[in-house]
Amino acid sequence: MTLAKRIVPCLDVDHGKVVKGINFLQLKHAGDPVEMAKRYSDEGADELVFLDITASHEKRDIMRQYVEGVAKAISIPFTVGGGIRNVSDARLVLCSGADKVSVNTAAIEKPNVITELADVFGRQCVVIAIDAKRNHTLTDGKIMTETAEGKVWFEVNTYGGRKPTGIDAVAWAMQAEKLGAGEFLVTSMDKDGTEDGYDIELTRAISERVNVPVIASGGAGIPKHLLDVFTDGKADAALAASIFHYNKYPVPVVKDYLRKMGVTIRQ
Amino acid sequence: MANAVIFDYGVGNLLSLKTALEKAGLTATIGTTAQDLAKADAIALPGVGSFTASLERLDKVKDILQTKVAEGTPLLGICLGMQLFFESSEEGPGSGLAFFKGTVKQLPSTVKVPHMGWNTLNITRPNELFEGIAEGTYVYFVHSLYPAPIDPEIVVTKTEYGTTFTSAVAQKNIYGTQFHPEKSGDIGLAILKNFAKIVVR
């Protein structure tokens, strides 16, 4: 099989500006999503994810503008997420030029939205984002996973990781796949921001139980972390932010390393 | 400048293809009617939507599409757009455009579906659409079904994912790719520039 593992830089956008990691790029317009997208695309990123954290009634207009700008500037696929709640929200970003939408809280609260989106746009456009946190309390009916710190289950959190739901992330992924999810973006709340490596057990637990691609997220600090999540974690794609943003390990450096370690990577 | 008309089935992202065709040197417009297609120097069937729903949308322009193609207007089908060139699909009911004999099949369940991401081209037959494109080049795929042509002569590239499938077809003025050239970076743009050359020739 020659399908390459994907390297996916993630950009957080607020009011049309990239809000993290704008220091290194020395761009004319620091934080311009279009310019940063172009830069990552030129460097060899395989795909991009934009996470829009704008909380404003002007959100839709702001999104439409930069999504169109990005679509015109780059010719690699990109996903837009953050506050997508229904078909109308999804149509706005897809018709502005995004290839996929990622849905998180709205899918948990109203799972049928997954089916509605898949029916209208095709399941390949529907990414279900899952923010999961390890829960050490042995609980009946949860899918327990053996880890270095003992048996855990993975609990879905919503509202940007602020609200524990009691829902098993692995079971939720299996349900969401049946409803029409075309891909999963799995973020470890425990690892996010630590630069300590991905949650391998979480990624593998989901990747082994669903038959659609899984993007691992949260914890990348060095290229070895991406290697581990591809090999041990069975991820199909690895998302990272700070490792790329601050130019510690630019995309080509990470790709060279992975290629040398025997991972199938796009030239 | 030669005008490529992208047929709009009414769903999803057409902006990427429009932009890419313009970068390749064509003017590109979105069309929904027979009149739109009648004026086209080239026609693109994009890769969004489902087989059955798209056929319903295509129904009102089917005659003009057949006429234009018979007259020699270059036609480019991408992903689903290419799958419509065949007779039928396992995705759903309906008769395809039947430019080519064969059916569209589901990818095997031994691999993750959709086949999503960058995979390589094995160029099995030289074709002007792939002029200057190296063997083993990566292009972007996102699909759950693939074409199974009966005539091996139309197969231009193959790709492996769970099975070895036809990833591009060409015959006379009809060209189709299972992958998305408009999402395949500089390589995809080079392929679309080759298409643009064919159009203005």
Short mmCIF file of C-alpha atoms in Angstrom, two decimals:
data_model
loop_
_atom_site.label_atom_id
_atom_site.label_comp_id
_atom_site.label_asym_id
_atom_site.label_seq_id
_atom_site.Cartn_x
_atom_site.Cartn_y
_atom_site.Cartn_z
CA MET A 1 0.00 0.00 0.00
CA THR A 2 1.38 3.34 -0.97
CA LEU A 3 -1.02 5.72 0.70
CA ALA A 4 1.15 8.29 2.50
CA LYS A 5 0.75 9.33 6.13
CA ARG A 6 -0.40 12.94 6.27
CA ILE A 7 1.26 15.85 8.08
CA VAL A 8 -1.37 18.41 9.05
CA PRO A 9 -0.48 21.82 10.51
CA CYS A 10 -3.34 23.37 12.49
CA LEU A 11 -4.11 27.07 12.62
CA ASP A 12 -6.30 28.65 15.30
CA VAL A 13 -8.20 31.60 13.91
CA ASP A 14 -9.94 34.37 15.85
CA HIS A 15 -11.71 37.21 14.03
CA GLY A 16 -9.92 36.27 10.82
CA LYS A 17 -6.41 36.28 12.31
CA VAL A 18 -4.23 33.32 13.23
CA VAL A 19 -3.76 33.65 16.96
CA LYS A 20 -0.94 31.26 17.77
CA GLY A 21 2.56 30.89 16.48
CA ILE A 22 2.83 33.92 14.31
CA ASN A 23 6.23 34.90 15.67
CA PHE A 24 8.59 33.08 13.37
CA LEU A 25 7.13 33.58 9.98
CA GLN A 26 8.28 37.14 9.37
CA LEU A 27 5.31 37.75 7.19
CA LYS A 28 4.20 41.11 5.95
CA HIS A 29 0.82 40.57 7.51
CA ALA A 30 1.54 38.54 10.61
CA GLY A 31 -1.30 36.21 11.39
CA ASP A 32 -2.93 36.36 7.98
CA PRO A 33 -4.50 32.88 7.51
CA VAL A 34 -4.09 33.09 3.73
CA GLU A 35 -0.40 33.87 3.89
CA MET A 36 0.27 31.20 6.51
CA ALA A 37 -1.69 28.62 4.52
CA LYS A 38 0.40 29.43 1.46
CA ARG A 39 3.59 29.11 3.45
CA TYR A 40 2.69 25.69 4.86
CA SER A 41 1.47 24.48 1.48
CA ASP A 42 4.77 25.55 -0.13
CA GLU A 43 6.70 23.77 2.62
CA GLY A 44 4.99 20.47 1.79
CA ALA A 45 2.17 20.20 4.32
CA ASP A 46 -0.25 17.52 3.11
CA GLU A 47 -3.39 19.16 4.41
CA LEU A 48 -4.40 22.02 6.74
CA VAL A 49 -6.92 22.41 9.54
CA PHE A 50 -8.37 25.77 10.58
CA LEU A 51 -10.00 25.92 13.96
CA ASP A 52 -12.13 29.05 14.19
CA ILE A 53 -12.61 30.28 17.74
CA THR A 54 -14.38 33.53 16.84
CA ALA A 55 -17.25 34.27 19.19
CA SER A 56 -19.10 37.04 17.41
CA HIS A 57 -22.27 37.55 15.43
CA GLU A 58 -20.06 38.46 12.47
CA LYS A 59 -18.43 35.04 12.54
CA ARG A 60 -20.02 33.78 9.31
CA ASP A 61 -18.92 36.77 7.24
CA ILE A 62 -15.41 36.63 8.66
CA MET A 63 -15.13 32.91 7.94
CA ARG A 64 -16.43 33.20 4.40
CA GLN A 65 -13.79 35.81 3.61
CA TYR A 66 -10.69 34.00 4.73
CA VAL A 67 -11.88 30.54 3.66
CA GLU A 68 -12.31 31.89 0.13
CA GLY A 69 -8.91 33.51 0.33
CA VAL A 70 -7.27 30.28 1.44
CA ALA A 71 -9.06 28.24 -1.25
CA LYS A 72 -7.77 30.58 -3.94
CA ALA A 73 -4.23 30.63 -2.58
CA ILE A 74 -3.51 26.94 -2.03
CA SER A 75 -4.20 23.72 -3.91
CA ILE A 76 -4.06 21.21 -1.08
CA PRO A 77 -7.08 20.11 0.95
CA PHE A 78 -8.18 21.94 4.08
CA THR A 79 -10.71 21.46 6.84
CA VAL A 80 -12.53 24.17 8.77
CA GLY A 81 -13.97 23.60 12.23
CA GLY A 82 -15.11 25.57 15.25
CA GLY A 83 -18.76 26.23 15.93
CA ILE A 84 -20.12 24.29 12.92
CA ARG A 85 -23.58 23.23 14.13
CA ASN A 86 -25.69 22.37 11.09
CA VAL A 87 -25.98 21.98 7.33
CA SER A 88 -26.23 25.74 6.85
CA ASP A 89 -22.95 26.39 8.71
CA ALA A 90 -21.27 23.59 6.76
CA ARG A 91 -22.57 24.85 3.42
CA LEU A 92 -21.11 28.27 4.12
CA VAL A 93 -17.55 26.99 4.59
CA LEU A 94 -17.72 24.26 1.92
CA CYS A 95 -19.14 26.61 -0.70
CA SER A 96 -16.45 29.13 0.24
CA GLY A 97 -13.86 26.55 -0.79
CA ALA A 98 -13.12 24.31 2.20
CA ASP A 99 -12.95 20.59 1.49
CA LYS A 100 -14.16 19.29 4.83
CA VAL A 101 -15.89 20.57 7.94
CA SER A 102 -15.10 19.36 11.40
CA VAL A 103 -17.92 19.08 13.90
CA ASN A 104 -17.44 18.54 17.62
CA THR A 105 -19.95 19.64 20.27
CA ALA A 106 -22.93 19.83 17.89
CA ALA A 107 -22.46 16.17 16.91
CA ILE A 108 -22.49 15.03 20.54
CA GLU A 109 -25.58 17.08 21.33
CA LYS A 110 -27.44 16.11 18.16
CA PRO A 111 -25.83 13.03 16.57
CA ASN A 112 -28.21 13.09 13.60
CA VAL A 113 -26.42 16.16 12.28
CA ILE A 114 -23.69 13.75 11.15
CA THR A 115 -26.13 11.88 8.93
CA GLU A 116 -27.64 15.11 7.60
CA LEU A 117 -24.19 16.43 6.65
CA ALA A 118 -23.14 13.13 5.07
CA ASP A 119 -26.37 12.94 3.05
CA VAL A 120 -25.98 16.45 1.67
CA PHE A 121 -22.22 16.73 1.12
CA GLY A 122 -20.95 13.13 1.20
CA ARG A 123 -19.25 11.52 4.19
CA GLN A 124 -15.79 12.46 2.92
CA CYS A 125 -16.61 16.08 3.87
CA VAL A 126 -17.58 15.20 7.44
CA VAL A 127 -14.82 15.15 10.04
CA ILE A 128 -15.91 14.40 13.59
CA ALA A 129 -13.61 16.04 16.15
CA ILE A 130 -13.38 14.30 19.51
CA ASP A 131 -11.73 15.90 22.53
CA ALA A 132 -10.99 13.06 24.95
CA LYS A 133 -9.56 12.86 28.45
CA ARG A 134 -8.38 9.79 30.34
CA ASN A 135 -10.71 8.67 33.11
CA HIS A 136 -9.22 6.32 35.71
CA THR A 137 -12.49 5.37 37.39
CA LEU A 138 -13.41 1.80 36.52
CA THR A 139 -16.92 2.11 35.12
CA ASP A 140 -19.28 -0.54 33.80
CA GLY A 141 -19.97 -0.35 30.11
CA LYS A 142 -16.91 1.74 29.24
CA ILE A 143 -14.24 0.50 26.85
CA MET A 144 -11.19 0.14 29.13
CA THR A 145 -7.69 0.44 27.69
CA GLU A 146 -4.46 -0.77 29.28
CA THR A 147 -1.91 2.07 29.65
CA ALA A 148 1.34 2.66 31.56
CA GLU A 149 -0.76 4.28 34.30
CA GLY A 150 -3.23 1.39 34.54
CA LYS A 151 -6.60 0.80 32.96
CA VAL A 152 -8.42 3.91 31.72
CA TRP A 153 -11.35 4.84 29.55
CA PHE A 154 -11.46 7.94 27.39
CA GLU A 155 -14.15 10.50 28.15
CA VAL A 156 -15.50 12.91 25.54
CA ASN A 157 -15.33 16.59 26.53
CA THR A 158 -17.29 19.27 24.70
CA TYR A 159 -17.21 23.09 24.52
CA GLY A 160 -13.50 23.21 23.77
CA GLY A 161 -12.68 20.58 26.37
CA ARG A 162 -14.43 22.40 29.22
CA LYS A 163 -17.38 20.05 29.72
CA PRO A 164 -17.00 16.34 30.58
CA THR A 165 -19.90 14.38 29.10
CA GLY A 166 -19.58 10.91 30.58
CA ILE A 167 -19.55 9.58 27.01
CA ASP A 168 -16.97 6.96 26.03
CA ALA A 169 -14.86 8.40 23.19
CA VAL A 170 -14.18 5.03 21.58
CA ALA A 171 -17.84 3.99 21.63
CA TRP A 172 -18.79 7.44 20.35
CA ALA A 173 -16.40 7.13 17.40
CA MET A 174 -17.92 3.76 16.46
CA GLN A 175 -21.42 5.25 16.65
CA ALA A 176 -20.43 8.36 14.69
CA GLU A 177 -18.92 6.21 11.94
CA LYS A 178 -22.24 4.40 11.55
CA LEU A 179 -24.02 7.76 11.36
CA GLY A 180 -21.81 8.92 8.48
CA ALA A 181 -18.51 10.30 9.79
CA GLY A 182 -15.84 10.20 7.10
CA GLU A 183 -12.84 10.89 9.32
CA PHE A 184 -11.97 11.50 12.98
CA LEU A 185 -9.84 14.23 14.48
CA VAL A 186 -8.94 12.86 17.90
CA THR A 187 -7.42 15.31 20.39
CA SER A 188 -6.04 14.22 23.74
CA MET A 189 -6.94 16.75 26.43
CA ASP A 190 -4.26 15.23 28.66
CA LYS A 191 -1.53 15.73 26.08
CA ASP A 192 -2.61 18.92 24.34
CA GLY A 193 -0.08 21.68 24.99
CA THR A 194 2.42 19.40 26.77
CA GLU A 195 4.70 18.79 23.75
CA ASP A 196 5.21 15.46 25.46
CA GLY A 197 3.94 13.19 22.68
CA TYR A 198 0.52 12.10 21.43
CA ASP A 199 -1.76 9.84 23.46
CA ILE A 200 -0.82 6.66 21.63
CA GLU A 201 -3.35 4.45 23.43
CA LEU A 202 -6.24 6.81 22.72
CA THR A 203 -5.35 7.11 19.04
CA ARG A 204 -4.89 3.37 18.61
CA ALA A 205 -8.08 2.50 20.54
CA ILE A 206 -10.12 4.53 18.05
CA SER A 207 -8.11 3.81 14.91
CA GLU A 208 -8.38 0.04 15.42
CA ARG A 209 -12.14 0.16 15.87
CA VAL A 210 -13.22 2.39 13.00
CA ASN A 211 -12.77 1.89 9.28
CA VAL A 212 -12.31 5.56 8.35
CA PRO A 213 -9.09 7.62 8.70
CA VAL A 214 -7.99 9.00 12.07
CA ILE A 215 -6.05 12.25 12.55
CA ALA A 216 -4.15 12.28 15.85
CA SER A 217 -3.86 15.58 17.71
CA GLY A 218 -2.41 16.96 20.93
CA GLY A 219 1.10 16.64 22.29
CA ALA A 220 3.51 16.84 19.35
CA GLY A 221 6.85 18.32 20.47
CA ILE A 222 9.48 16.52 18.40
CA PRO A 223 9.42 14.55 15.12
CA LYS A 224 9.73 11.24 17.03
CA HIS A 225 6.25 11.88 18.46
CA LEU A 226 4.79 11.79 14.96
CA LEU A 227 6.67 8.58 14.20
CA ASP A 228 5.25 6.97 17.35
CA VAL A 229 1.68 7.97 16.61
CA PHE A 230 1.93 6.62 13.05
CA THR A 231 3.52 3.31 14.03
CA ASP A 232 2.24 2.49 17.55
CA GLY A 233 -0.85 4.73 17.44
CA LYS A 234 -1.93 3.58 13.95
CA ALA A 235 -2.87 7.15 13.01
CA ASP A 236 -3.46 7.97 9.35
CA ALA A 237 -2.54 11.63 9.81
CA ALA A 238 -0.84 13.69 12.51
CA LEU A 239 -1.95 17.20 13.37
CA ALA A 240 0.40 19.62 15.11
CA ALA A 241 0.63 23.31 15.81
CA SER A 242 3.47 24.65 17.93
CA ILE A 243 6.12 22.28 16.53
CA PHE A 244 5.58 23.93 13.13
CA HIS A 245 4.57 27.44 14.15
CA TYR A 246 7.68 28.32 16.08
CA ASN A 247 9.90 26.84 13.40
CA LYS A 248 11.46 24.38 15.82
CA TYR A 249 10.87 21.61 13.32
CA PRO A 250 9.63 22.92 9.98
CA VAL A 251 7.44 20.62 7.87
CA PRO A 252 10.31 19.50 5.55
CA VAL A 253 12.48 18.55 8.54
CA VAL A 254 9.72 16.45 10.07
CA LYS A 255 8.98 14.80 6.72
CA ASP A 256 12.65 13.98 6.07
CA TYR A 257 12.93 12.38 9.48
CA LEU A 258 9.79 10.26 9.03
CA ARG A 259 10.89 9.17 5.56
CA LYS A 260 14.28 8.07 6.93
CA MET A 261 12.48 6.10 9.62
CA GLY A 262 10.59 4.19 6.95
CA VAL A 263 7.22 5.96 7.05
CA THR A 264 5.51 6.46 3.68
CA ILE A 265 5.54 10.22 3.20
CA ARG A 266 4.67 12.32 0.16
CA GLN A 267 7.73 13.76 -1.57
CA MET B 1 -9.10 32.85 -23.80
CA ALA B 2 -10.67 29.42 -23.92
CA ASN B 3 -13.58 28.97 -21.56
CA ALA B 4 -14.02 25.86 -19.42
CA VAL B 5 -17.49 25.39 -17.98
CA ILE B 6 -17.70 23.55 -14.67
CA PHE B 7 -21.05 21.82 -14.38
CA ASP B 8 -22.65 22.48 -11.00
CA TYR B 9 -24.65 19.60 -9.51
CA GLY B 10 -25.69 21.92 -6.70
CA VAL B 11 -23.52 20.77 -3.78
CA GLY B 12 -20.11 21.44 -2.34
CA ASN B 13 -16.88 23.11 -3.25
CA LEU B 14 -16.42 24.24 -6.86
CA LEU B 15 -14.18 27.18 -6.05
CA SER B 16 -11.01 25.08 -5.85
CA LEU B 17 -11.50 23.64 -9.32
CA LYS B 18 -12.44 27.02 -10.77
CA THR B 19 -9.35 28.61 -9.28
CA ALA B 20 -7.09 25.77 -10.43
CA LEU B 21 -8.40 25.88 -14.03
CA GLU B 22 -7.81 29.62 -14.07
CA LYS B 23 -4.26 29.14 -12.78
CA ALA B 24 -3.82 26.60 -15.60
CA GLY B 25 -4.61 29.34 -18.12
CA LEU B 26 -8.30 28.87 -18.92
CA THR B 27 -11.20 31.06 -18.00
CA ALA B 28 -13.56 29.02 -15.87
CA THR B 29 -17.24 29.57 -15.26
CA ILE B 30 -19.85 27.63 -13.35
CA GLY B 31 -22.69 26.32 -15.51
CA THR B 32 -26.03 24.71 -14.79
CA THR B 33 -27.93 24.86 -18.10
CA ALA B 34 -27.69 23.46 -21.62
CA GLN B 35 -27.03 26.99 -22.89
CA ASP B 36 -24.07 27.31 -20.53
CA LEU B 37 -22.57 24.08 -21.84
CA ALA B 38 -23.29 24.92 -25.50
CA LYS B 39 -20.84 27.84 -25.31
CA ALA B 40 -18.05 25.85 -23.62
CA ASP B 41 -14.63 25.29 -25.17
CA ALA B 42 -14.10 22.62 -22.53
CA ILE B 43 -16.35 21.00 -19.95
CA ALA B 44 -15.42 19.84 -16.46
CA LEU B 45 -17.55 17.50 -14.39
CA PRO B 46 -16.41 18.02 -10.80
CA GLY B 47 -16.15 15.48 -8.04
CA VAL B 48 -18.80 16.34 -5.51
CA GLY B 49 -22.09 14.67 -4.66
CA SER B 50 -23.46 11.18 -5.24
CA PHE B 51 -23.80 9.12 -8.44
CA THR B 52 -27.59 8.98 -8.48
CA ALA B 53 -28.24 12.59 -7.43
CA SER B 54 -25.69 13.91 -9.94
CA LEU B 55 -27.24 11.93 -12.78
CA GLU B 56 -30.58 13.56 -12.00
CA ARG B 57 -28.95 16.97 -12.19
CA LEU B 58 -27.16 16.03 -15.41
CA ASP B 59 -30.32 14.80 -17.07
CA LYS B 60 -31.35 18.17 -18.49
CA VAL B 61 -27.93 18.73 -20.09
CA LYS B 62 -27.25 15.14 -21.14
CA ASP B 63 -28.06 15.73 -24.82
CA ILE B 64 -25.89 18.79 -25.21
CA LEU B 65 -23.09 17.06 -23.29
CA GLN B 66 -23.22 14.07 -25.68
CA THR B 67 -23.28 16.42 -28.68
CA LYS B 68 -20.36 18.53 -27.45
CA VAL B 69 -18.28 15.46 -26.71
CA ALA B 70 -19.07 13.98 -30.14
CA GLU B 71 -17.96 17.30 -31.71
CA GLY B 72 -14.61 16.98 -29.97
CA THR B 73 -14.96 19.41 -27.03
CA PRO B 74 -12.47 18.30 -24.36
CA LEU B 75 -14.22 16.86 -21.31
CA LEU B 76 -12.55 16.41 -17.93
CA GLY B 77 -14.24 14.33 -15.24
CA ILE B 78 -12.86 14.41 -11.73
CA CYS B 79 -13.61 11.76 -9.10
CA LEU B 80 -17.41 11.31 -9.23
CA GLY B 81 -17.39 13.33 -12.47
CA MET B 82 -15.25 10.60 -14.03
CA GLN B 83 -17.31 7.80 -12.51
CA LEU B 84 -20.33 9.20 -14.41
CA PHE B 85 -18.52 8.28 -17.68
CA PHE B 86 -19.28 4.60 -16.96
CA GLU B 87 -22.49 2.58 -17.23
CA SER B 88 -23.47 2.06 -13.60
CA SER B 89 -22.24 2.33 -10.03
CA GLU B 90 -22.46 0.25 -6.88
CA GLU B 91 -23.07 3.56 -5.07
CA GLY B 92 -26.66 3.82 -6.29
CA PRO B 93 -29.15 3.28 -9.09
CA GLY B 94 -29.13 5.08 -12.43
CA SER B 95 -27.56 4.77 -15.85
CA GLY B 96 -24.31 6.64 -16.28
CA LEU B 97 -23.28 8.58 -19.37
CA ALA B 98 -21.79 5.33 -20.75
CA PHE B 99 -18.96 6.97 -22.68
CA PHE B 100 -17.01 3.93 -21.51
CA LYS B 101 -18.05 0.33 -20.89
CA GLY B 102 -17.70 -0.78 -17.29
CA THR B 103 -19.00 -0.16 -13.80
CA VAL B 104 -18.00 1.74 -10.67
CA LYS B 105 -17.20 -0.46 -7.67
CA GLN B 106 -16.80 -0.11 -3.89
CA LEU B 107 -13.28 -0.19 -2.49
CA PRO B 108 -12.67 -3.38 -0.48
CA SER B 109 -13.43 -3.33 3.25
CA THR B 110 -9.92 -4.61 4.03
CA VAL B 111 -8.74 -0.96 3.93
CA LYS B 112 -10.08 2.21 5.50
CA VAL B 113 -12.71 3.87 3.34
CA PRO B 114 -12.82 6.64 2.16
CA HIS B 115 -9.37 6.32 0.60
CA MET B 116 -8.26 9.73 1.78
CA GLY B 117 -4.88 11.32 1.22
CA TRP B 118 -1.86 11.29 -1.07
CA ASN B 119 -1.15 8.16 -3.09
CA THR B 120 1.01 7.38 -6.12
CA LEU B 121 0.34 7.08 -9.85
CA ASN B 122 1.58 4.16 -11.87
CA ILE B 123 1.48 5.51 -15.42
CA THR B 124 0.50 2.55 -17.58
CA ARG B 125 0.05 4.32 -20.91
CA PRO B 126 1.52 7.58 -22.19
CA ASN B 127 -1.08 10.30 -22.53
CA GLU B 128 -0.84 14.02 -23.15
CA LEU B 129 -2.70 14.73 -19.89
CA PHE B 130 0.29 13.30 -18.01
CA GLU B 131 3.03 14.81 -20.12
CA GLY B 132 5.99 15.66 -17.88
CA ILE B 133 4.48 13.86 -14.88
CA ALA B 134 6.89 11.38 -13.28
CA GLU B 135 6.09 7.76 -12.51
CA GLY B 136 5.27 7.35 -8.81
CA THR B 137 4.07 10.93 -8.36
CA TYR B 138 1.80 11.62 -5.38
CA VAL B 139 -1.69 13.02 -5.99
CA TYR B 140 -4.65 13.60 -3.65
CA PHE B 141 -7.48 11.09 -3.45
CA VAL B 142 -10.75 11.13 -1.55
CA HIS B 143 -13.23 8.49 -2.66
CA SER B 144 -14.99 5.27 -1.69
CA LEU B 145 -15.60 3.87 -5.18
CA TYR B 146 -13.41 3.30 -8.23
CA PRO B 147 -13.99 2.69 -11.94
CA ALA B 148 -13.59 -0.77 -13.44
CA PRO B 149 -13.33 -0.20 -17.22
CA ILE B 150 -13.83 -3.13 -19.56
CA ASP B 151 -11.59 -1.69 -22.27
CA PRO B 152 -7.95 -1.73 -21.05
CA GLU B 153 -7.06 0.76 -23.80
CA ILE B 154 -8.62 3.66 -21.90
CA VAL B 155 -6.59 3.08 -18.71
CA VAL B 156 -3.85 5.67 -18.28
CA THR B 157 -2.79 5.33 -14.63
CA LYS B 158 -3.28 2.84 -11.85
CA THR B 159 -3.07 3.23 -8.09
CA GLU B 160 -2.96 0.73 -5.30
CA TYR B 161 -5.23 0.84 -2.27
CA GLY B 162 -6.60 -2.47 -1.08
CA THR B 163 -6.77 -3.35 -4.75
CA THR B 164 -5.05 -2.06 -7.88
CA PHE B 165 -7.56 0.30 -9.45
CA THR B 166 -7.76 2.59 -12.47
CA SER B 167 -6.95 6.12 -11.30
CA ALA B 168 -7.11 7.92 -14.68
CA VAL B 169 -8.73 7.21 -18.02
CA ALA B 170 -8.50 8.87 -21.43
CA GLN B 171 -9.86 8.31 -24.88
CA LYS B 172 -9.90 10.91 -27.64
CA ASN B 173 -11.25 14.12 -26.06
CA ILE B 174 -12.54 12.45 -22.88
CA TYR B 175 -10.30 12.57 -19.82
CA GLY B 176 -11.02 11.44 -16.29
CA THR B 177 -9.14 11.23 -13.01
CA GLN B 178 -10.16 9.45 -9.81
CA PHE B 179 -7.87 11.79 -7.87
CA HIS B 180 -8.33 15.54 -7.49
CA PRO B 181 -5.83 17.51 -9.61
CA GLU B 182 -7.23 20.74 -8.13
CA LYS B 183 -6.14 19.51 -4.68
CA SER B 184 -2.83 17.95 -5.71
CA GLY B 185 -0.52 20.94 -5.33
CA ASP B 186 1.93 21.79 -8.14
CA ILE B 187 1.62 18.34 -9.73
CA GLY B 188 -2.13 18.73 -10.03
CA LEU B 189 -1.65 22.15 -11.56
CA ALA B 190 0.77 20.67 -14.13
CA ILE B 191 -1.89 18.11 -15.09
CA LEU B 192 -4.50 20.85 -15.48
CA LYS B 193 -2.05 22.88 -17.58
CA ASN B 194 -1.73 19.85 -19.86
CA PHE B 195 -5.52 19.81 -20.09
CA ALA B 196 -5.50 23.53 -20.89
CA LYS B 197 -3.00 22.88 -23.71
CA ILE B 198 -5.32 20.24 -25.14
CA VAL B 199 -8.21 22.73 -24.97
CA VAL B 200 -6.50 25.58 -26.82
CA ARG B 201 -4.92 23.31 -29.43
#
